[in-house]
Structure formats: structure tokens, C-alpha cells
Backbone as ProteinMPNN parsed JSONL, in Angstrom:
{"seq_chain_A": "XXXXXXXXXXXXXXXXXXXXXXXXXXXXXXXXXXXXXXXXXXXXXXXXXXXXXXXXXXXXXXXXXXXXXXXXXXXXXXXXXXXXXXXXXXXXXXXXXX", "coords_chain_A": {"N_chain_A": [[-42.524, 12.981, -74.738], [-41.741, 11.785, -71.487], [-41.871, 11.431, -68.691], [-43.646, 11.912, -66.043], [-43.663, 14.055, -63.291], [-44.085, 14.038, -59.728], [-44.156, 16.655, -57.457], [-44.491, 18.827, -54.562], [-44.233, 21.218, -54.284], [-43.449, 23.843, -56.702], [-41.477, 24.898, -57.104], [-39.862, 23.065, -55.917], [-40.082, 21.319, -58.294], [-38.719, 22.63, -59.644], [-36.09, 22.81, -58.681], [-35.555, 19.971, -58.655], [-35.32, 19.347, -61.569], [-33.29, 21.395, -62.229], [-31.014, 19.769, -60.909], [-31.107, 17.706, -62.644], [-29.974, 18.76, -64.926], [-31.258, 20.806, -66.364], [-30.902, 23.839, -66.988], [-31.426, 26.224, -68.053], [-33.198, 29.077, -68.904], [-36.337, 29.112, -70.11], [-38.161, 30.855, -70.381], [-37.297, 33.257, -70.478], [-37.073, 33.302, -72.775], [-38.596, 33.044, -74.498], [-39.638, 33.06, -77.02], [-38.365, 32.216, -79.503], [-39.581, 29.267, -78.957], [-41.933, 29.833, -80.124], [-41.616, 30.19, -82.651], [-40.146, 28.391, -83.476], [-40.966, 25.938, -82.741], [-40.428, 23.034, -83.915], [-37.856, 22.37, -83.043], [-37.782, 21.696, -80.421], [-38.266, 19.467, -76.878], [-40.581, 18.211, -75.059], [-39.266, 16.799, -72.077], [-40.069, 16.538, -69.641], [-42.792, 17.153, -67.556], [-45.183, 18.949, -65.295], [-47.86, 19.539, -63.021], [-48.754, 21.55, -61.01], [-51.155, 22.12, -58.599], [-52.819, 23.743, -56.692], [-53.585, 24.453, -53.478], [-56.086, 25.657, -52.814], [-57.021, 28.093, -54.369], [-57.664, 28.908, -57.594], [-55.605, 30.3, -59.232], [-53.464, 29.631, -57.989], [-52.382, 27.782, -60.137], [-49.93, 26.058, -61.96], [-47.957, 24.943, -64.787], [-44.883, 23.071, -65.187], [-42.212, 22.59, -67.345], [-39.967, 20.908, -68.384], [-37.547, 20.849, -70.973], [-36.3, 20.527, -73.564], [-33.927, 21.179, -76.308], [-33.17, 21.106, -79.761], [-30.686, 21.269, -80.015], [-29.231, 20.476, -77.706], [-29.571, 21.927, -75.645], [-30.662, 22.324, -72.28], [-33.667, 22.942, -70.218], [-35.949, 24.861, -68.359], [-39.615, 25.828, -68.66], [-41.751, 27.534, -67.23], [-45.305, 28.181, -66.148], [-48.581, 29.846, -65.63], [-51.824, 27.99, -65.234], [-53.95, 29.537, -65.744], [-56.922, 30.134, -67.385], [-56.525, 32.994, -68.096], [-53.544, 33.263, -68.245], [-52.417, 31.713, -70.336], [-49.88, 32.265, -72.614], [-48.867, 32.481, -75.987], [-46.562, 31.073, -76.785], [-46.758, 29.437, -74.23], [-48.725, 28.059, -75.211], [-48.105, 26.514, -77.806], [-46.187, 25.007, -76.351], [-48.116, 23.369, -75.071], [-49.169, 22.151, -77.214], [-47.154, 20.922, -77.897], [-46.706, 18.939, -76.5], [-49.284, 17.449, -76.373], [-48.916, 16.32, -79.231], [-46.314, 14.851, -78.119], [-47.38, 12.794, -76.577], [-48.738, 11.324, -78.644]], "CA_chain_A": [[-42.497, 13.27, -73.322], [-41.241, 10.694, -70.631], [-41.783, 11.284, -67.583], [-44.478, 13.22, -65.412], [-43.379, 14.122, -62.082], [-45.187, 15.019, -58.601], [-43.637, 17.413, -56.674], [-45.27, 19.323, -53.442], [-44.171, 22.609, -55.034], [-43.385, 23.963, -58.104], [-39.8, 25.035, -56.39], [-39.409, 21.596, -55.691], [-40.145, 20.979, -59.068], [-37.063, 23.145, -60.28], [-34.742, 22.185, -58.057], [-34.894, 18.48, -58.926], [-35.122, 19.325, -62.981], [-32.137, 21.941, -62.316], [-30.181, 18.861, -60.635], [-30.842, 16.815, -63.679], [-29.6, 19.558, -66.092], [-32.095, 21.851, -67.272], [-30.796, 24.869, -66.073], [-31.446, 27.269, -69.063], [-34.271, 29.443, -68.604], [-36.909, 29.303, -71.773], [-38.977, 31.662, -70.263], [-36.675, 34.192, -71.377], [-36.274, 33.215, -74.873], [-40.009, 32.162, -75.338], [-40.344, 33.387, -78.485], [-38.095, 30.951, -80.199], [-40.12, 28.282, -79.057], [-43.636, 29.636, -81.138], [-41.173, 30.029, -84.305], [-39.318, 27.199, -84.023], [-41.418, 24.44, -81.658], [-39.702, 21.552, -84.111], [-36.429, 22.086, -82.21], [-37.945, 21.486, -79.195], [-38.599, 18.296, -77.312], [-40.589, 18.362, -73.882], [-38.661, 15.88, -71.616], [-40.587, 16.449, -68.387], [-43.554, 18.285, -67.33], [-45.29, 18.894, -63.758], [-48.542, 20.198, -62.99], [-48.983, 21.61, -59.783], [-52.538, 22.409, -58.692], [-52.361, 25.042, -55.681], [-55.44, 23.936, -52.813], [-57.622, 26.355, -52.432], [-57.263, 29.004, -55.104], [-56.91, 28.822, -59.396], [-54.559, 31.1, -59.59], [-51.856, 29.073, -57.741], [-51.907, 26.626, -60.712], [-48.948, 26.142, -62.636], [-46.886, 24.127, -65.23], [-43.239, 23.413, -65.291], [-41.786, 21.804, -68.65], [-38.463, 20.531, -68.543], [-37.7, 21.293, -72.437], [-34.803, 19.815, -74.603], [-33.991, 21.62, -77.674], [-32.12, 20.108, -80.948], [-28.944, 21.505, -80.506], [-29.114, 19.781, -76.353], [-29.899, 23.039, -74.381], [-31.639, 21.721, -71.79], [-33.989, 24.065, -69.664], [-37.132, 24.805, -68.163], [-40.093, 26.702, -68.443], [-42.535, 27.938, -65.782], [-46.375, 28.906, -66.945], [-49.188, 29.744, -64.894], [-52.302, 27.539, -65.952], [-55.295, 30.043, -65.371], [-57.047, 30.473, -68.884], [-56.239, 34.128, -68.674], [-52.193, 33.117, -68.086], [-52.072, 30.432, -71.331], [-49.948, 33.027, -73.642], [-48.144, 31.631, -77.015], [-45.252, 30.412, -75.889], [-47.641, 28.012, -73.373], [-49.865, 27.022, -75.756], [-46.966, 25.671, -77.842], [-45.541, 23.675, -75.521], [-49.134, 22.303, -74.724], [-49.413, 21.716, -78.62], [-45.706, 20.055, -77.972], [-46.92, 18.131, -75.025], [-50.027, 16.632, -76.632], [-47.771, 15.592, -79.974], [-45.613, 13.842, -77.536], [-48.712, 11.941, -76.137], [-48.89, 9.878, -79.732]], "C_chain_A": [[-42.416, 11.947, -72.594], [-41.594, 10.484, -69.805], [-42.613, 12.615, -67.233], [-44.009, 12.965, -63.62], [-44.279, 14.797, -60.667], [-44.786, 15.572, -57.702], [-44.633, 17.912, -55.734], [-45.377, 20.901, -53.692], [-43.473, 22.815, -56.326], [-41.605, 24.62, -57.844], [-39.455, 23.515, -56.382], [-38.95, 20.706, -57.181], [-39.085, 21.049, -59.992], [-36.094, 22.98, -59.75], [-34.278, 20.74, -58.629], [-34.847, 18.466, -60.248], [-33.661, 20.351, -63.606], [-30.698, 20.623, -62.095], [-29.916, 17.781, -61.739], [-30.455, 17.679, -65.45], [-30.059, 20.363, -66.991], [-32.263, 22.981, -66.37], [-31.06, 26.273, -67.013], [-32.711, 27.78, -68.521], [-35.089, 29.915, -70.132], [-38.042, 30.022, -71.091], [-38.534, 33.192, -71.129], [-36.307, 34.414, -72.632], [-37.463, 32.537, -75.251], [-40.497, 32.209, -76.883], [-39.538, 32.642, -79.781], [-38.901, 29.389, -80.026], [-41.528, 28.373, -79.961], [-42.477, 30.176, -82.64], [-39.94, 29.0, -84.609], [-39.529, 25.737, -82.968], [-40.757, 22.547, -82.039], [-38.711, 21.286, -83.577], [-36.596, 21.835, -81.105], [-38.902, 19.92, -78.833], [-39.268, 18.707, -75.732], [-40.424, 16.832, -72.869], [-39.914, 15.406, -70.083], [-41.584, 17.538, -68.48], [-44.642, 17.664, -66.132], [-46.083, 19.878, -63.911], [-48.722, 20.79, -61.827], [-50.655, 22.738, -59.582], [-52.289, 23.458, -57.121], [-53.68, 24.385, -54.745], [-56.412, 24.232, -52.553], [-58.015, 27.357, -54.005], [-56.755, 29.062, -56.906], [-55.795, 29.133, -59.509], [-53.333, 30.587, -59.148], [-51.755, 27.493, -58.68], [-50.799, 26.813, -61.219], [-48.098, 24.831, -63.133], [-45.772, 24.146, -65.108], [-42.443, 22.089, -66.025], [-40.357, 21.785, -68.291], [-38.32, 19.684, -70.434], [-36.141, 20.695, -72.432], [-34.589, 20.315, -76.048], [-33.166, 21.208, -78.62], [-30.952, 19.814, -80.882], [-28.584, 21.049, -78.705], [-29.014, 20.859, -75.432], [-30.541, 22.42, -73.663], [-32.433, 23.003, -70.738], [-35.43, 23.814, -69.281], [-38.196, 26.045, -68.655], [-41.329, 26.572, -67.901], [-44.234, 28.766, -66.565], [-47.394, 28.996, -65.512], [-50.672, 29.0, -66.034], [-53.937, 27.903, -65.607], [-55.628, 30.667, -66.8], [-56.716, 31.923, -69.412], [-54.302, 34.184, -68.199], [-51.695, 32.392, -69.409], [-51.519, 32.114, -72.169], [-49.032, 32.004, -75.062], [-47.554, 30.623, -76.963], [-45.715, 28.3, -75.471], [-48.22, 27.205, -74.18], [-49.173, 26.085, -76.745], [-46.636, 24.969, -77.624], [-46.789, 22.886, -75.414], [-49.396, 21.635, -76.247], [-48.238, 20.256, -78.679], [-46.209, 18.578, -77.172], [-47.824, 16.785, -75.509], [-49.117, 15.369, -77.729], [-47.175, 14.486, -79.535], [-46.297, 12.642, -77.046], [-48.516, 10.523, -77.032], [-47.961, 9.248, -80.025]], "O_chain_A": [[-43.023, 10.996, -73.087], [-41.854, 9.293, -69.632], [-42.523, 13.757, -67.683], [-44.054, 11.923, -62.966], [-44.952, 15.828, -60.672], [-45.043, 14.926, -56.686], [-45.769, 17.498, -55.967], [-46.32, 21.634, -53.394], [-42.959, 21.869, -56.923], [-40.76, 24.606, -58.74], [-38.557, 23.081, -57.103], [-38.052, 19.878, -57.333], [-38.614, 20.22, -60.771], [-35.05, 22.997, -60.401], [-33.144, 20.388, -58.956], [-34.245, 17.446, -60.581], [-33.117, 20.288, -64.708], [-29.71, 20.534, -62.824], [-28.885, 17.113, -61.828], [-30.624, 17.298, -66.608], [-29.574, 20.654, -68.084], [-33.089, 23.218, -65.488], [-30.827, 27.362, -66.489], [-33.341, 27.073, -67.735], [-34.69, 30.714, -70.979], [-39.112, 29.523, -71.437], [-39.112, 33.888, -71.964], [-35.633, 35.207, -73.292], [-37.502, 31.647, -76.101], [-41.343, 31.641, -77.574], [-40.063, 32.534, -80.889], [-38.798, 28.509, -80.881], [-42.125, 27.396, -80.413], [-43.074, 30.526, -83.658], [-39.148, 28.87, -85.542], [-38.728, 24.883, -82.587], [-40.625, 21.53, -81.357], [-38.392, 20.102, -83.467], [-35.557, 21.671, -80.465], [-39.693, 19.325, -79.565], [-38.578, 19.499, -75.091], [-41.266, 15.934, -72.902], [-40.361, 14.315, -69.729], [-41.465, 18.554, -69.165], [-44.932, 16.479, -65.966], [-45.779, 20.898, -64.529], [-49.161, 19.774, -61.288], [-51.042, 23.713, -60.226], [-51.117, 23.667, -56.81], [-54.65, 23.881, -55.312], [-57.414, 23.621, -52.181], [-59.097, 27.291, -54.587], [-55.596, 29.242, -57.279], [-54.92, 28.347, -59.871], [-52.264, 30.901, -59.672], [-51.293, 26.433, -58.257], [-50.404, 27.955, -60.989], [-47.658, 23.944, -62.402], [-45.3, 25.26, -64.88], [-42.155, 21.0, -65.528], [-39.752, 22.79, -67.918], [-38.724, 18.624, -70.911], [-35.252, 20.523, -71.599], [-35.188, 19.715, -76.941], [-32.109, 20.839, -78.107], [-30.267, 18.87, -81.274], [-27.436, 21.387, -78.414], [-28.35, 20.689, -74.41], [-31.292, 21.671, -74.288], [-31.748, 23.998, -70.504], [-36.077, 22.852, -69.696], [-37.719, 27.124, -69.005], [-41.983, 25.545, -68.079], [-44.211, 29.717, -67.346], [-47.106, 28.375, -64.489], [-50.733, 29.265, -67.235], [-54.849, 27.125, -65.33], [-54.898, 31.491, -67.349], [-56.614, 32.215, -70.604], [-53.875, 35.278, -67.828], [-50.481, 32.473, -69.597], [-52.341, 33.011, -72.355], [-48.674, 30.846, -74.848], [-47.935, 29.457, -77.072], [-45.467, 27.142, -75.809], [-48.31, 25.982, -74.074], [-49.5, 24.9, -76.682], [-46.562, 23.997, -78.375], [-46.66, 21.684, -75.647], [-49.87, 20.499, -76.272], [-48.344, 19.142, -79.192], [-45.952, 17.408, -77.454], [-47.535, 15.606, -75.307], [-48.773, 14.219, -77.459], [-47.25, 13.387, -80.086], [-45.755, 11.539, -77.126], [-48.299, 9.361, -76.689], [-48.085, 8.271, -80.764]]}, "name": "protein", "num_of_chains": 1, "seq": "XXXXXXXXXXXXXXXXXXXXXXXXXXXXXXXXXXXXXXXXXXXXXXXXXXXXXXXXXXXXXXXXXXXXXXXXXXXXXXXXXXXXXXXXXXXXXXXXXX"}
């Protein structure tokens, strides 16, 4: 992972990771990422914290996969929102850390 970005919204967030080419949507195809997380690389990722209330937290991964899909995906980050998929990428995320 490269680059953490700070956006004002989590729209904001996809607009400027759509402009740089991650226009795929891996929300819709999450389930290749928990059986095949080695093909995936997370390029970007953006936390956005909401100001008053949990529930408007949310991640937004700007994902890179082997074969150069590029794409995002959108999580909410309230412990009863973390499903597979998420926790994955956060498995991906840390990885990238070392």
C-alpha cells in the first residue's frame, strides 16, 4: 500500500480514485477477493470517520489485482459491517504495512 488519502467525503474519495483508474467495482465481485486475496494488491485506501455518529464510518480501498483491473471497494467500518470480503482487505492492508 502507497498512499493514504484524506478526502472530506467518501464521494470525494471515488471520484478522485475513479479519475486515476479504478473504475471496476469489487464490491460486486467480493467473493473473489476472500478466495483469491494473493491477486490482489491494495494501492490506496481512505478512512473516512463521519462527526457525530459510528455508523457514518467508512473505508474505501483502491484495489489492483494481478491481471491490472484496477477498482475500488467501499466498506462500512462499524464492527457489525466488517463482513469477509473487508476483513481481507484489512488482512491485505496490514501485509502491505511490512
Amino acid at each position: 500500500m502507497s498512499k493514504m488519502y484524506h478526502y472530506t467525503s467518501v464521494a470525494k474519495a471515488l471520484d478522485q480514485l475513479h479519475e486515476k483508474g479504478f473504475t471496476y467495482d469489487f464490491n460486486l465481485h467480493e467473493e473473489d477477493i476472500v478466495k483469491n486475496p494473493s491477486k490482489y494488491e491494495i494501492v490506496h485506501i481512505y478512512r473516512y470517520e463521519g462527526d457525530s455518529n459510528p455508523d457514518d464510518e467508512a473505508v474505501v480501498y483502491g484495489i489492483k489485482s494481478s491481471s491490472g483491473k484496477k477498482g475500488v471497494y467501499v466498506a462500512g467500518f462499524a464492527a457489525n459491517s466488517i463482513n469477509e470480503a473487508h476483513e481481507t482487505l484489512i488482512q491485505l492492508s496490514i501485509k502491505g504495512r511490512n
